XYZ file of C-alpha atoms in Angstrom:
776
model
C 99.595 107.455 56.093
C 97.911 109.686 53.506
C 99.025 109.813 49.891
C 97.987 112.756 47.742
C 97.441 111.931 44.090
C 97.841 115.062 41.959
C 95.473 114.223 39.104
C 91.745 113.825 38.580
C 91.702 111.139 41.267
C 91.173 113.557 44.144
C 88.575 114.186 46.778
C 86.227 117.143 46.411
C 86.667 119.845 49.007
C 90.237 119.191 50.063
C 92.431 121.796 51.721
C 93.362 124.556 49.272
C 90.235 124.181 47.121
C 88.421 127.445 46.408
C 85.007 126.236 47.499
C 82.000 128.423 48.163
C 80.662 128.916 51.674
C 78.703 125.887 52.898
C 75.571 128.064 53.298
C 76.082 130.340 50.289
C 73.061 129.053 48.364
C 70.932 129.116 51.507
C 71.965 132.710 52.165
C 70.896 134.005 48.763
C 67.675 131.962 48.605
C 66.533 132.704 52.154
C 66.799 129.076 53.258
C 69.490 129.636 55.897
C 67.836 129.394 59.300
C 68.790 131.933 61.931
C 67.456 132.060 65.477
C 64.506 134.234 64.500
C 63.599 131.710 61.773
C 63.219 128.786 64.169
C 59.582 127.726 64.466
C 58.666 128.573 68.037
C 56.521 126.281 70.201
C 52.964 127.248 71.136
C 52.865 129.613 74.062
C 56.173 131.312 73.307
C 56.508 134.698 74.978
C 58.359 137.693 73.596
C 60.669 139.825 75.704
C 61.441 143.539 75.528
C 63.315 145.743 77.959
C 62.454 149.160 79.339
C 64.523 151.906 80.903
C 64.328 155.597 81.696
C 65.463 158.905 80.268
C 68.249 159.364 82.776
C 71.875 159.023 81.650
C 73.467 158.937 85.098
C 71.799 158.740 88.483
C 70.490 156.589 91.316
C 67.157 154.775 91.070
C 64.646 156.074 93.627
C 61.510 154.164 92.626
C 60.143 151.900 89.895
C 56.435 151.981 89.050
C 55.436 149.310 86.544
C 51.654 149.162 87.111
C 50.895 150.444 83.615
C 53.294 147.904 82.157
C 51.652 144.983 83.950
C 48.170 146.107 82.888
C 49.099 146.592 79.233
C 47.419 144.320 76.647
C 49.132 140.968 76.125
C 51.535 141.255 79.046
C 52.064 137.991 80.927
C 54.884 138.914 83.312
C 57.281 141.718 84.204
C 60.742 141.180 85.666
C 63.043 143.494 87.611
C 66.352 142.871 89.352
C 64.386 141.592 92.371
C 63.174 138.637 90.294
C 66.637 137.344 89.478
C 67.146 133.905 90.995
C 70.913 133.890 91.122
C 73.381 136.734 90.603
C 72.473 139.874 88.678
C 75.592 139.885 86.543
C 76.842 138.713 83.140
C 80.298 140.278 83.221
C 82.837 138.165 81.326
C 85.702 138.865 83.736
C 84.777 141.281 86.519
C 81.897 140.002 88.646
C 79.322 142.613 89.575
C 80.234 144.878 86.662
C 77.412 144.059 84.225
C 73.904 143.633 85.699
C 71.285 142.343 83.300
C 68.796 144.755 84.869
C 69.829 147.916 86.683
C 68.814 147.853 90.332
C 70.541 150.721 92.128
C 71.803 153.138 89.503
C 71.491 154.029 85.840
C 74.872 154.275 84.135
C 73.967 155.190 80.546
C 70.952 156.434 78.651
C 68.534 153.603 77.885
C 70.059 151.047 80.270
C 67.618 148.191 80.881
C 65.787 148.416 84.216
C 62.947 145.945 83.644
C 61.849 143.302 81.162
C 58.394 142.634 79.760
C 57.134 139.184 78.736
C 54.151 139.394 76.407
C 52.224 137.268 73.970
C 53.582 139.130 70.961
C 56.677 141.081 70.006
C 54.715 144.281 69.425
C 52.837 143.976 72.713
C 56.096 143.575 74.617
C 57.684 146.611 72.952
C 54.599 148.768 73.485
C 54.374 147.850 77.171
C 58.081 148.470 77.728
C 57.499 152.169 77.025
C 55.020 152.538 79.889
C 57.306 152.179 82.897
C 57.831 155.094 85.264
C 61.256 155.180 86.877
C 62.242 157.974 89.227
C 65.946 158.713 89.580
C 68.346 161.294 90.810
C 70.353 162.950 88.069
C 74.081 163.526 88.123
C 76.225 165.206 85.491
C 77.295 162.478 83.068
C 80.861 161.941 81.918
C 80.561 161.320 78.176
C 83.782 161.932 76.277
C 87.406 160.892 76.507
C 88.401 164.456 77.355
C 85.800 164.700 80.128
C 86.899 161.373 81.574
C 90.562 162.394 81.504
C 89.708 165.657 83.275
C 87.658 163.778 85.883
C 90.330 161.125 86.413
C 87.691 158.503 85.676
C 89.952 155.533 85.044
C 88.155 152.225 84.838
C 91.162 150.036 85.580
C 94.881 150.301 86.182
C 96.864 152.249 83.597
C 99.229 150.028 81.592
C 102.688 150.816 80.243
C 105.322 149.134 78.130
C 108.758 150.478 77.271
C 112.065 149.559 75.731
C 115.257 151.622 75.947
C 115.869 155.138 77.246
C 113.161 156.835 75.244
C 113.339 160.136 77.112
C 117.034 160.540 76.296
C 116.428 159.522 72.678
C 113.705 162.135 72.272
C 115.850 164.823 73.846
C 118.852 164.066 71.633
C 117.002 163.518 68.338
C 117.928 165.880 65.442
C 114.214 166.403 64.737
C 111.023 166.043 66.748
C 107.305 166.120 66.075
C 104.214 165.727 68.223
C 100.473 165.694 67.875
C 97.093 164.312 68.874
C 94.895 161.947 66.901
C 91.245 161.330 67.780
C 89.834 158.027 66.578
C 86.095 157.358 66.507
C 84.247 154.208 67.456
C 82.117 152.001 65.236
C 78.841 150.122 65.506
C 78.909 146.465 64.492
C 75.763 146.824 62.381
C 75.443 143.090 61.899
C 72.498 142.155 59.666
C 71.034 139.904 62.364
C 70.638 141.709 65.673
C 70.968 140.262 69.156
C 68.541 137.367 69.554
C 68.010 134.368 71.819
C 65.299 131.735 72.098
C 65.178 130.025 75.507
C 63.349 126.726 75.884
C 62.528 125.527 79.415
C 63.496 121.900 80.026
C 62.959 119.469 82.883
C 64.082 120.307 86.427
C 64.573 123.994 85.673
C 67.176 123.403 82.987
C 67.167 125.528 79.844
C 68.202 125.108 76.207
C 69.090 128.350 74.402
C 69.352 128.979 70.680
C 71.558 132.043 70.663
C 73.295 134.289 68.160
C 76.657 134.366 69.902
C 80.353 134.005 69.160
C 80.938 132.540 72.623
C 78.474 129.773 73.568
C 80.396 128.832 76.703
C 80.387 132.373 78.039
C 76.635 132.592 77.489
C 76.258 129.222 79.226
C 78.254 130.343 82.267
C 76.554 133.753 82.464
C 73.058 132.271 82.223
C 73.879 129.662 84.858
C 75.093 132.456 87.158
C 71.869 134.436 86.687
C 69.755 131.315 87.302
C 71.805 130.224 90.294
C 72.529 126.897 88.642
C 75.537 124.870 87.596
C 76.722 125.162 83.997
C 75.439 121.667 83.171
C 71.868 122.933 83.571
C 72.278 125.261 80.590
C 72.811 124.212 76.986
C 73.646 126.771 74.307
C 73.372 126.003 70.603
C 74.517 128.120 67.639
C 74.058 127.090 64.020
C 74.951 130.419 62.445
C 74.911 134.157 63.033
C 73.998 136.858 60.578
C 77.214 138.707 61.301
C 78.877 139.466 64.616
C 82.256 141.223 64.205
C 82.962 140.954 67.933
C 79.594 142.366 68.983
C 78.318 138.936 69.979
C 81.334 137.824 71.977
C 80.210 139.131 75.367
C 77.167 141.241 74.507
C 74.892 138.301 73.697
C 74.906 137.100 77.305
C 72.551 139.755 78.691
C 69.760 138.993 76.248
C 70.189 135.232 76.534
C 70.115 135.491 80.338
C 66.918 137.550 80.309
C 65.238 135.072 77.959
C 66.375 132.127 80.089
C 65.219 133.788 83.309
C 61.817 134.433 81.774
C 61.564 130.864 80.492
C 62.405 129.340 83.859
C 60.050 131.651 85.764
C 57.058 131.225 83.441
C 57.681 127.685 82.256
C 57.177 128.894 78.688
C 59.607 129.474 75.813
C 60.864 133.060 75.601
C 62.372 134.885 72.637
C 64.362 138.088 73.036
C 65.087 139.900 69.773
C 66.314 143.466 69.844
C 64.962 146.026 67.443
C 67.679 147.714 65.363
C 67.426 151.008 67.265
C 67.486 149.244 70.633
C 70.386 147.077 69.514
C 72.473 150.119 68.619
C 71.550 151.978 71.811
C 71.962 149.062 74.237
C 75.042 147.234 72.965
C 78.726 148.183 73.034
C 80.832 149.375 70.125
C 84.411 149.765 68.973
C 86.335 151.894 71.460
C 87.102 155.448 70.465
C 90.595 156.654 71.342
C 92.690 159.722 71.818
C 96.374 159.248 71.041
C 98.851 161.899 72.189
C 102.253 161.212 70.633
C 105.740 162.587 70.264
C 108.556 161.236 68.127
C 112.272 161.886 67.638
C 113.993 161.015 64.369
C 117.049 161.725 62.242
C 117.120 163.755 59.052
C 116.484 160.686 56.875
C 113.341 159.815 58.802
C 114.646 156.931 60.910
C 112.782 156.889 64.208
C 115.030 157.102 67.272
C 112.439 157.372 70.015
C 108.677 157.528 70.302
C 106.189 158.083 73.107
C 102.430 157.621 72.854
C 99.700 157.963 75.454
C 96.419 156.266 74.610
C 93.146 157.137 76.309
C 90.031 155.180 75.385
C 86.331 155.490 76.126
C 85.407 152.158 77.666
C 81.899 153.048 78.762
C 80.159 152.144 81.991
C 81.911 148.810 82.697
C 85.124 146.973 81.930
C 83.768 144.222 79.657
C 86.843 143.304 77.542
C 88.340 146.794 77.600
C 91.586 145.795 79.292
C 92.452 143.242 76.633
C 91.295 145.553 73.841
C 93.465 148.393 75.067
C 96.369 145.995 75.526
C 96.096 145.031 71.860
C 96.062 148.686 70.826
C 99.404 148.977 72.607
C 100.677 145.792 70.927
C 99.895 147.174 67.464
C 101.117 150.748 67.748
C 104.453 149.685 66.241
C 102.689 148.021 63.286
C 105.543 147.125 60.905
C 108.160 149.437 62.380
C 111.140 149.043 64.672
C 111.400 151.785 67.274
C 114.878 152.012 68.772
C 113.399 153.330 72.007
C 109.715 153.447 72.814
C 107.203 154.154 75.552
C 103.489 153.312 75.305
C 100.929 154.039 78.008
C 97.214 153.355 78.065
C 94.424 154.870 80.171
C 91.099 153.006 80.219
C 88.304 155.463 81.011
C 84.859 155.061 82.559
C 82.081 157.083 80.929
C 78.289 157.222 81.130
C 77.908 155.524 77.778
C 77.144 151.925 76.871
C 80.012 149.584 77.725
C 82.236 149.268 74.677
C 83.305 145.820 73.605
C 85.125 143.667 71.096
C 85.101 144.706 67.454
C 86.962 143.155 64.560
C 90.596 143.992 65.235
C 90.067 144.288 69.002
C 91.989 147.554 69.503
C 94.624 146.711 66.919
C 93.230 149.036 64.221
C 93.255 152.016 66.584
C 96.837 151.335 67.630
C 97.953 150.908 64.021
C 96.239 154.110 62.876
C 98.079 156.074 65.551
C 101.393 154.511 64.540
C 100.829 155.417 60.904
C 100.082 159.023 61.876
C 103.526 159.143 63.507
C 105.166 157.779 60.338
C 103.305 160.333 58.232
C 104.463 163.191 60.476
C 108.074 162.058 60.212
C 107.822 161.884 56.426
C 106.360 165.395 56.129
C 109.040 166.827 58.403
C 111.797 165.204 56.322
C 110.258 166.109 52.968
C 110.051 162.446 51.936
C 107.266 160.296 50.570
C 105.661 158.381 53.473
C 106.276 155.053 51.715
C 110.028 155.672 51.761
C 109.934 156.421 55.484
C 107.825 153.339 56.117
C 110.331 151.105 54.363
C 113.245 152.763 56.142
C 111.714 151.906 59.530
C 110.606 148.350 58.738
C 111.635 145.575 61.086
C 114.857 144.025 59.826
C 116.320 140.871 61.288
C 119.638 141.377 59.519
C 120.269 144.672 61.361
C 119.025 143.403 64.734
C 116.047 145.696 64.344
C 113.603 142.927 65.177
C 112.322 143.390 68.744
C 108.850 144.806 69.458
C 108.013 147.289 72.231
C 106.830 144.279 74.271
C 110.187 142.522 73.788
C 109.004 139.858 71.361
C 111.400 139.006 68.561
C 109.855 139.274 65.100
C 111.028 136.149 63.300
C 108.706 135.953 60.301
C 108.817 139.489 58.867
C 108.078 139.398 55.138
C 106.947 142.939 54.363
C 110.140 143.892 52.528
C 109.226 141.436 49.776
C 105.460 141.838 49.938
C 105.469 145.648 49.878
C 108.045 145.718 47.087
C 105.801 143.486 44.997
C 102.722 145.627 45.632
C 104.694 148.832 45.051
C 105.689 147.549 41.600
C 102.393 145.956 40.584
C 100.293 148.949 41.669
C 102.593 151.388 39.794
C 102.855 153.428 42.966
C 105.519 155.891 41.870
C 103.993 156.564 38.459
C 100.672 157.254 40.149
C 102.412 159.525 42.650
C 103.743 161.668 39.808
C 100.369 161.742 38.089
C 98.581 162.791 41.283
C 101.093 165.556 41.953
C 100.430 166.929 38.469
C 96.661 166.546 38.880
C 96.594 168.439 42.175
C 98.647 171.280 40.749
C 96.069 171.711 37.986
C 92.898 170.903 39.952
C 92.898 172.535 43.407
C 89.139 172.067 43.913
C 89.007 168.271 43.601
C 92.341 166.910 44.715
C 93.635 163.389 44.963
C 95.653 161.500 47.535
C 97.640 158.257 47.524
C 98.971 156.020 50.280
C 100.475 152.570 50.647
C 100.340 151.179 54.189
C 101.462 147.801 55.554
C 99.988 145.605 58.264
C 101.712 143.361 60.783
C 98.992 141.749 62.885
C 99.605 139.454 65.854
C 97.644 136.215 65.930
C 96.540 134.636 69.220
C 94.291 135.625 72.070
C 96.300 137.922 74.308
C 94.528 136.137 77.180
C 96.681 133.007 76.922
C 94.050 130.731 78.497
C 91.708 131.242 75.545
C 94.134 129.692 73.069
C 92.581 126.235 73.184
C 89.883 124.375 71.293
C 88.031 121.077 71.209
C 86.302 119.001 68.554
C 84.114 115.917 68.308
C 83.904 113.582 65.327
C 81.671 110.564 64.784
C 82.100 108.270 61.809
C 78.916 106.304 61.289
C 79.091 102.745 60.055
C 78.060 103.798 56.535
C 81.164 105.994 56.329
C 79.417 109.349 56.760
C 80.915 111.808 59.221
C 79.421 114.037 61.895
C 81.645 117.036 62.706
C 81.329 119.313 65.708
C 83.736 121.765 67.306
C 83.798 124.894 69.439
C 83.991 127.418 66.593
C 80.929 129.395 65.582
C 79.827 130.429 62.113
C 79.075 134.107 61.540
C 79.439 134.206 57.766
C 83.231 133.928 57.701
C 83.298 130.351 56.376
C 84.892 128.715 59.412
C 82.707 125.602 59.302
C 83.594 124.987 55.659
C 87.313 125.356 56.329
C 87.241 122.922 59.245
C 85.222 120.447 57.179
C 87.867 120.692 54.427
C 90.567 119.908 56.991
C 88.705 116.776 58.101
C 88.030 115.750 54.496
C 91.747 116.089 53.776
C 92.720 114.040 56.814
C 90.325 111.183 56.033
C 90.613 111.523 52.228
C 86.860 111.607 51.726
C 84.642 113.948 49.731
C 83.466 116.915 51.733
C 79.816 116.148 51.088
C 80.284 113.036 53.267
C 80.791 115.375 56.222
C 77.801 116.777 58.087
C 78.495 120.264 59.452
C 76.569 120.709 62.712
C 75.641 123.433 65.167
C 78.080 124.509 67.821
C 76.699 122.953 70.998
C 77.941 123.192 74.587
C 76.586 119.691 75.222
C 78.954 118.240 72.606
C 82.156 120.269 72.966
C 82.542 121.932 76.381
C 84.552 124.911 77.602
C 84.891 126.534 74.205
C 86.806 129.718 73.566
C 85.139 132.523 71.630
C 85.364 132.532 67.870
C 87.449 135.680 67.804
C 91.013 137.002 67.546
C 91.136 135.575 63.997
C 92.036 132.243 65.615
C 88.979 130.188 64.638
C 90.620 128.084 61.946
C 93.956 127.837 63.747
C 92.381 126.446 66.902
C 89.317 124.501 65.794
C 90.883 123.248 62.591
C 93.757 121.725 64.505
C 91.438 120.213 67.133
C 89.271 118.672 64.410
C 92.304 117.268 62.603
C 93.503 115.735 65.852
C 90.105 114.096 66.386
C 90.050 112.772 62.822
C 93.599 111.511 63.164
C 92.683 109.596 66.325
C 90.009 107.648 64.442
C 92.310 107.260 61.454
C 94.978 105.654 63.649
C 92.386 103.227 64.980
C 91.394 102.301 61.436
C 95.036 101.789 60.490
C 95.592 99.565 63.529
C 92.517 97.521 62.655
C 93.651 97.126 59.033
C 97.072 95.942 60.193
C 95.588 93.236 62.371
C 92.825 92.201 59.964
C 95.081 91.943 56.905
C 98.403 91.097 58.514
C 100.346 94.060 57.172
C 102.625 96.696 58.681
C 101.352 100.198 59.361
C 103.281 101.683 56.432
C 101.373 99.324 54.119
C 98.091 101.102 54.959
C 97.604 104.189 52.781
C 94.593 106.499 52.668
C 93.825 107.456 49.060
C 90.956 109.610 47.786
C 87.795 107.723 48.799
C 89.579 104.436 49.486
C 92.265 102.767 51.540
C 95.060 100.571 50.195
C 96.010 97.785 52.592
C 98.967 95.895 51.175
C 97.627 94.255 48.013
C 94.014 94.957 48.962
C 92.019 98.116 48.295
C 88.785 98.964 50.104
C 86.528 101.940 49.847
C 86.567 104.124 52.905
C 82.989 103.056 53.654
C 83.932 99.373 53.457
C 86.824 99.798 55.855
C 84.613 101.684 58.293
C 81.948 98.948 58.221
C 84.542 96.239 58.791
C 85.993 98.207 61.702
C 82.556 98.669 63.207
C 81.835 94.944 63.008
C 85.171 94.367 64.729
C 84.042 96.743 67.524
C 86.489 99.535 66.775
C 85.512 102.867 68.299
C 84.600 105.324 65.521
C 84.110 108.410 67.649
C 86.801 110.690 69.037
C 87.420 114.044 70.608
C 90.266 116.304 69.612
C 92.013 119.065 71.496
C 94.566 121.722 70.638
C 96.347 124.477 72.506
C 98.577 127.071 70.893
C 102.259 126.522 71.732
C 105.041 129.004 72.571
C 102.888 131.899 73.782
C 103.274 133.684 77.110
C 103.022 137.247 78.369
C 103.791 139.025 81.630
C 101.348 141.915 81.673
C 102.909 143.680 84.653
C 106.356 143.592 83.097
C 105.029 144.422 79.614
C 107.059 141.700 77.943
C 106.670 138.241 76.490
C 105.389 136.487 73.392
C 101.638 137.118 73.259
C 101.386 136.035 69.604
C 102.169 132.722 67.940
C 102.895 134.473 64.622
C 102.080 137.573 62.606
C 99.870 137.970 59.548
C 101.028 140.507 56.978
C 99.583 142.530 54.158
C 99.669 145.872 52.400
C 97.236 148.065 50.519
C 97.305 151.093 48.228
C 94.400 153.542 48.148
C 93.780 156.441 45.807
C 91.096 158.943 46.796
C 89.425 162.073 45.488
C 88.531 164.966 47.829
C 86.229 167.907 47.134
C 87.887 170.783 48.998
C 84.687 172.861 48.950
C 82.393 170.277 50.566
C 84.811 167.882 52.250
C 83.239 164.941 50.468
C 85.622 162.187 49.493
C 85.566 158.960 47.541
C 87.862 155.979 47.283
C 88.705 155.598 43.596
C 91.115 152.676 43.537
C 92.447 150.040 45.906
C 95.150 147.420 45.394
C 95.666 144.796 48.106
C 98.285 142.091 48.513
C 97.681 139.976 51.593
C 99.535 137.104 53.225
C 97.304 134.221 54.340
C 100.087 131.647 54.428
C 99.009 128.512 52.549
C 95.329 129.260 52.058
C 92.859 126.674 53.326
C 90.221 128.058 50.951
C 91.204 130.939 48.616
C 87.601 131.827 47.763
C 86.655 132.327 51.388
C 89.919 134.091 52.193
C 89.426 136.576 49.348
C 85.940 137.297 50.630
C 87.312 137.988 54.092
C 89.971 140.336 52.718
C 87.471 142.289 50.622
C 84.844 142.486 53.356
C 87.307 143.380 56.086
C 88.782 146.182 54.012
C 85.397 147.717 53.208
C 84.339 147.532 56.853
C 87.543 149.290 57.848
C 86.988 151.867 55.125
C 83.570 152.622 56.592
C 85.021 153.043 60.081
C 87.569 155.558 58.806
C 85.319 157.596 56.484
C 81.549 157.551 57.052
C 80.612 155.675 60.223
C 80.275 158.368 62.877
C 78.802 157.734 66.319
C 77.329 160.864 67.889
C 75.919 161.439 71.359
C 74.188 164.693 72.325
C 75.085 166.665 75.424
C 72.641 164.627 77.562
C 74.266 161.322 76.608
C 71.663 160.106 74.115
C 73.026 158.258 71.084
C 71.542 159.983 68.043
C 73.055 157.723 65.368
C 71.072 154.564 66.068
C 69.574 153.656 62.690
C 70.706 153.409 59.057
C 69.115 156.799 58.447
C 71.749 158.495 60.626
C 74.569 155.943 60.781
C 76.188 155.443 57.394
C 77.844 152.113 56.637
C 79.400 151.576 53.194
C 77.049 150.488 50.423
C 77.709 148.791 47.101
C 78.180 152.248 45.551
C 81.095 152.938 47.875
C 83.090 150.009 46.547
C 86.113 151.377 44.676
C 85.712 151.157 40.914
C 89.189 149.645 40.779
C 89.372 147.015 43.532
C 92.223 144.587 42.949
C 92.677 142.015 45.728
C 95.368 139.360 45.569
C 96.510 136.623 47.943
C 100.298 136.723 48.180
C 101.546 133.688 46.272
C 104.709 133.433 48.380
C 102.766 133.305 51.633
C 103.873 130.629 54.093
C 103.636 130.268 57.849
C 106.912 129.383 59.530
C 105.021 128.145 62.560
C 103.263 124.793 62.635
C 99.735 126.040 62.058
C 97.077 123.975 60.347
C 98.497 123.284 56.865
C 100.780 126.332 57.295
C 97.850 128.708 56.857
C 97.432 132.115 58.480
C 94.493 133.871 60.067
C 92.490 136.162 57.815
C 89.528 137.488 59.827
C 90.819 140.703 61.352
C 94.054 141.777 59.606
C 92.339 142.906 56.363
C 90.295 145.500 58.246
C 93.542 147.199 59.282
C 94.551 147.453 55.613
C 91.957 150.229 55.299
C 94.365 152.498 57.182
C 95.620 153.391 53.701
C 92.302 155.136 52.956
C 92.649 157.535 55.881
C 96.300 158.059 55.002
C 95.400 158.761 51.363
C 92.866 161.421 52.381
C 95.480 162.968 54.636
C 97.979 162.809 51.757
C 95.615 164.714 49.504
C 95.052 167.396 52.126
C 98.806 167.725 52.688
C 99.186 168.635 49.010
C 97.343 171.892 49.766
C 100.418 173.091 51.696
C 103.047 171.381 49.554
C 103.330 168.460 51.963
C 105.013 170.630 54.617
C 103.253 169.062 57.599
C 100.749 166.417 58.550
C 97.092 167.550 58.351
C 95.164 167.436 61.662
C 92.678 164.914 60.251
C 90.853 162.806 62.823
C 88.895 159.628 62.139
C 86.409 159.120 60.696
C 87.261 161.450 57.816
C 83.717 162.719 57.360
C 83.153 165.813 55.221
C 83.043 167.869 58.428
C 86.362 166.437 59.622
C 87.953 167.073 56.227
C 86.736 170.683 56.146
C 88.003 171.251 59.689
C 91.413 169.946 58.647
C 91.447 172.196 55.560
C 90.520 175.232 57.655
C 93.331 174.424 60.072
C 95.871 174.020 57.270
C 94.892 177.242 55.547
C 94.734 179.125 58.831
C 98.223 177.980 59.774
C 99.521 178.856 56.328
C-alpha cells in the first residue's frame, strides 16, 4: 500500500505538483537535442526531393541526367528504385506513394529524391530535373469538388428523431453557409529523419514523429522487410500538432531507402517552404445548415451538411470528418438532428491531422447556428447557449450519435465564468461604446466547449510501458508516448514517482523506442497521459507488488504491514529506504523489470449505424473574448480573454496551464490571421512566415486570465481522475470568431448573423460589413 503524508515529508515531483517541463531549461539554453542536432557519422548523405510544375496530370517521361551530374550528388532515386511497396498510407494501401510514378496529383509532389554530400548540394540538384507530363484541369476548392462529384470516400450520416418534420413545424427557421479555412501546423522543427544503416539491411531511424510504430510499419513496407528490421526512436519533437502523425512516414521512408541502398547514413530535413508545400494541413470545410427553433430560442431540429477538402488522398480524412460530425452539437442538445459529411478529393496536398482533428470545425459550425438563433430571437447568444445546454434532469442528454452525456458540468462552469468575467456588465459597456464609436467597434462572446476524449478508431485506445528498477534504486522509464513540447514525459514520470513514492529525479526519462515498447498508438487525440500514464502506473505497480511480496517473506509480515512512504518503505517495525529494499530484493533474485499495458474501457462505435460511445468522457471549458474591430480597414484585435477550463484533477497544473494558453492562441490564429491561399493553377502561395501569419507575442491579449476549474473531477476512472488537456483548449478560441461576429452584428442592431467566414482576416471582415450594409 501507499501512504501519503501531507507535510514536508513528501517526495518531489508527485502527482499534482506544478513542476516545469523536464526539458524547459534545455529548451531555453539550446541544450535540447532534436534530430537535426544529432552528430551525424562520417559519410552521411543529405536528401532532397524534386518534382515538376504540374498540378494534375500523367507523367510521360523523367529526365534526371542533369541531376545526376550535379556537384556533390551521390545517387538519385525514383519510384523504380523502391525495394518494396511504393506506399506509406496509414490506412488505405496504394493511396500515398513516397515518389510519384504514374501521375502528379498536386503541385510540387515529389517525383524523385537526390542523395548528395551536403544539404545545399542536394537542394540545388533537386531543381534540375526535367519531368514531362500531360496537364488536366485541377480540382482545387470545396465548391469545385462538390460540382465535380469528387468524393474521396463514402458519405457519412448520423441522425436522431424526425428532423424533417421538426424543421417544417418549427415556429422559426434560419439557414446559412459557413466557410472554414485550413491551417498549417507551422511547428518550429520541420519534418526530419536520420536513417542509420545497420547489419543485414536493417535500419535505425531517429525521427520527428508522433507515431513511431506507423513510421516503422511504413518504412518496412517500402523496404520490403518485416517490422522487426526497422527501429524508430524519438526523444523529442519541436512541435507537431498532428502534422507528424502520418506525414513523417514519407520522409523517414525516403531516408531509410537511401540508407539501405547506399550503405551510408541519410538525413532528410525539409526546408520551411518545402515543408509547407509538401505536407498536409487542417481540413477546410463548408457547412450548409438549417435550424428550426421556438420563439425563446430552443432548438427543435437542425440539419447540417459538411463538405471538406481532403486533398489528393484519404490519409486520416475519414476519422477527421467523423470527429467534425461528433462535435457539431458541442454543448447543446438537439431534439432532432441530421448531420451529413462529404469527403472531397482535390488536387492539393493531402490534408491530415491537426490539433482538434476536425472537432474545431464542427464546433465552429454549431456555434454559428446558435448565434443565428439568438439574432432571430433578439436574445444575447449566451442566453440561447444556456437554454440549449445538455441537461440530464430534463432527459436532454443524448448526443446526435446516441451517446448519453453523463458528466455534463457546463451549467456550473459557465455560471462561474459568467460571474467572474463580469460578462453582463461588459455587455452593457460595449453596447454603449459601439453606439458612440461606430468606426472602431467592439464585440463580446462567451462560448463553451464539450470535447470527446478517446481515439474514434477504437483500436488505437491502448498503450504500453516498460520500467526497469536498477539495483541502486534508480528507475528507467519508457512508454509509447512521444514528447512534442506538451510535457507528457514529465507527467508520466510524476505518475511513476507517485506510485513508487520516490523523488522524480530518481527516474530517467528516455526516448520513445519501438525496440522497447512495440505497437504504440500515436500520441494524439489528447489521450497521451490517459493511455501512457495508466500503462506506466500498471508497470510500476507490478514491480511494487513484487517488492511487497518479497518484504512479506523476508520479514514475516502480512501485506498490509508493508507501506510505501516518501523515499522509504515501512515493513512492520522495520523501515528501509527504497534503495535498500530494492538491493535486498535484487540479491534475493526478485525481478525488477516489468511491462505495463492499458486499454480504454467502455468505448464502442458502429460507424454504419452512426451510434455508440466513441468517447470515454468529455473535457469541458469556456472562454470569454472581447475584441476591437476597425470598420474602415477590417483589422481586428483581441483585447481581453478569460478562460475557465476543466482538466479534472490536474496531474501538473503548470503544464496544463501552458497547454490551455498555447492551445487558445493557436486556435485564435486559425480563426483570425492564418490564411492558406492557392492560386488558380494550384500553387500554394502562403508557404513562408512572410505570407503566412501565425500569432506573435504582440497578438497575446493584454488581459489574458486563464484558470483551471477548481471543481474539476473526472467521473471515469482515468489516471488520478485527470482529464485530457491537449486539444480542447484550441476549441475555446471559437469565442474570438464569435466576438468579431458579435461586433459586426452591432452595425445592424443585432438583427441577423453576419456572413463572416473563417479566418476573420481584414478582407473577410470587410466583405461581411459590405454584405450587412448592402442588405440593410
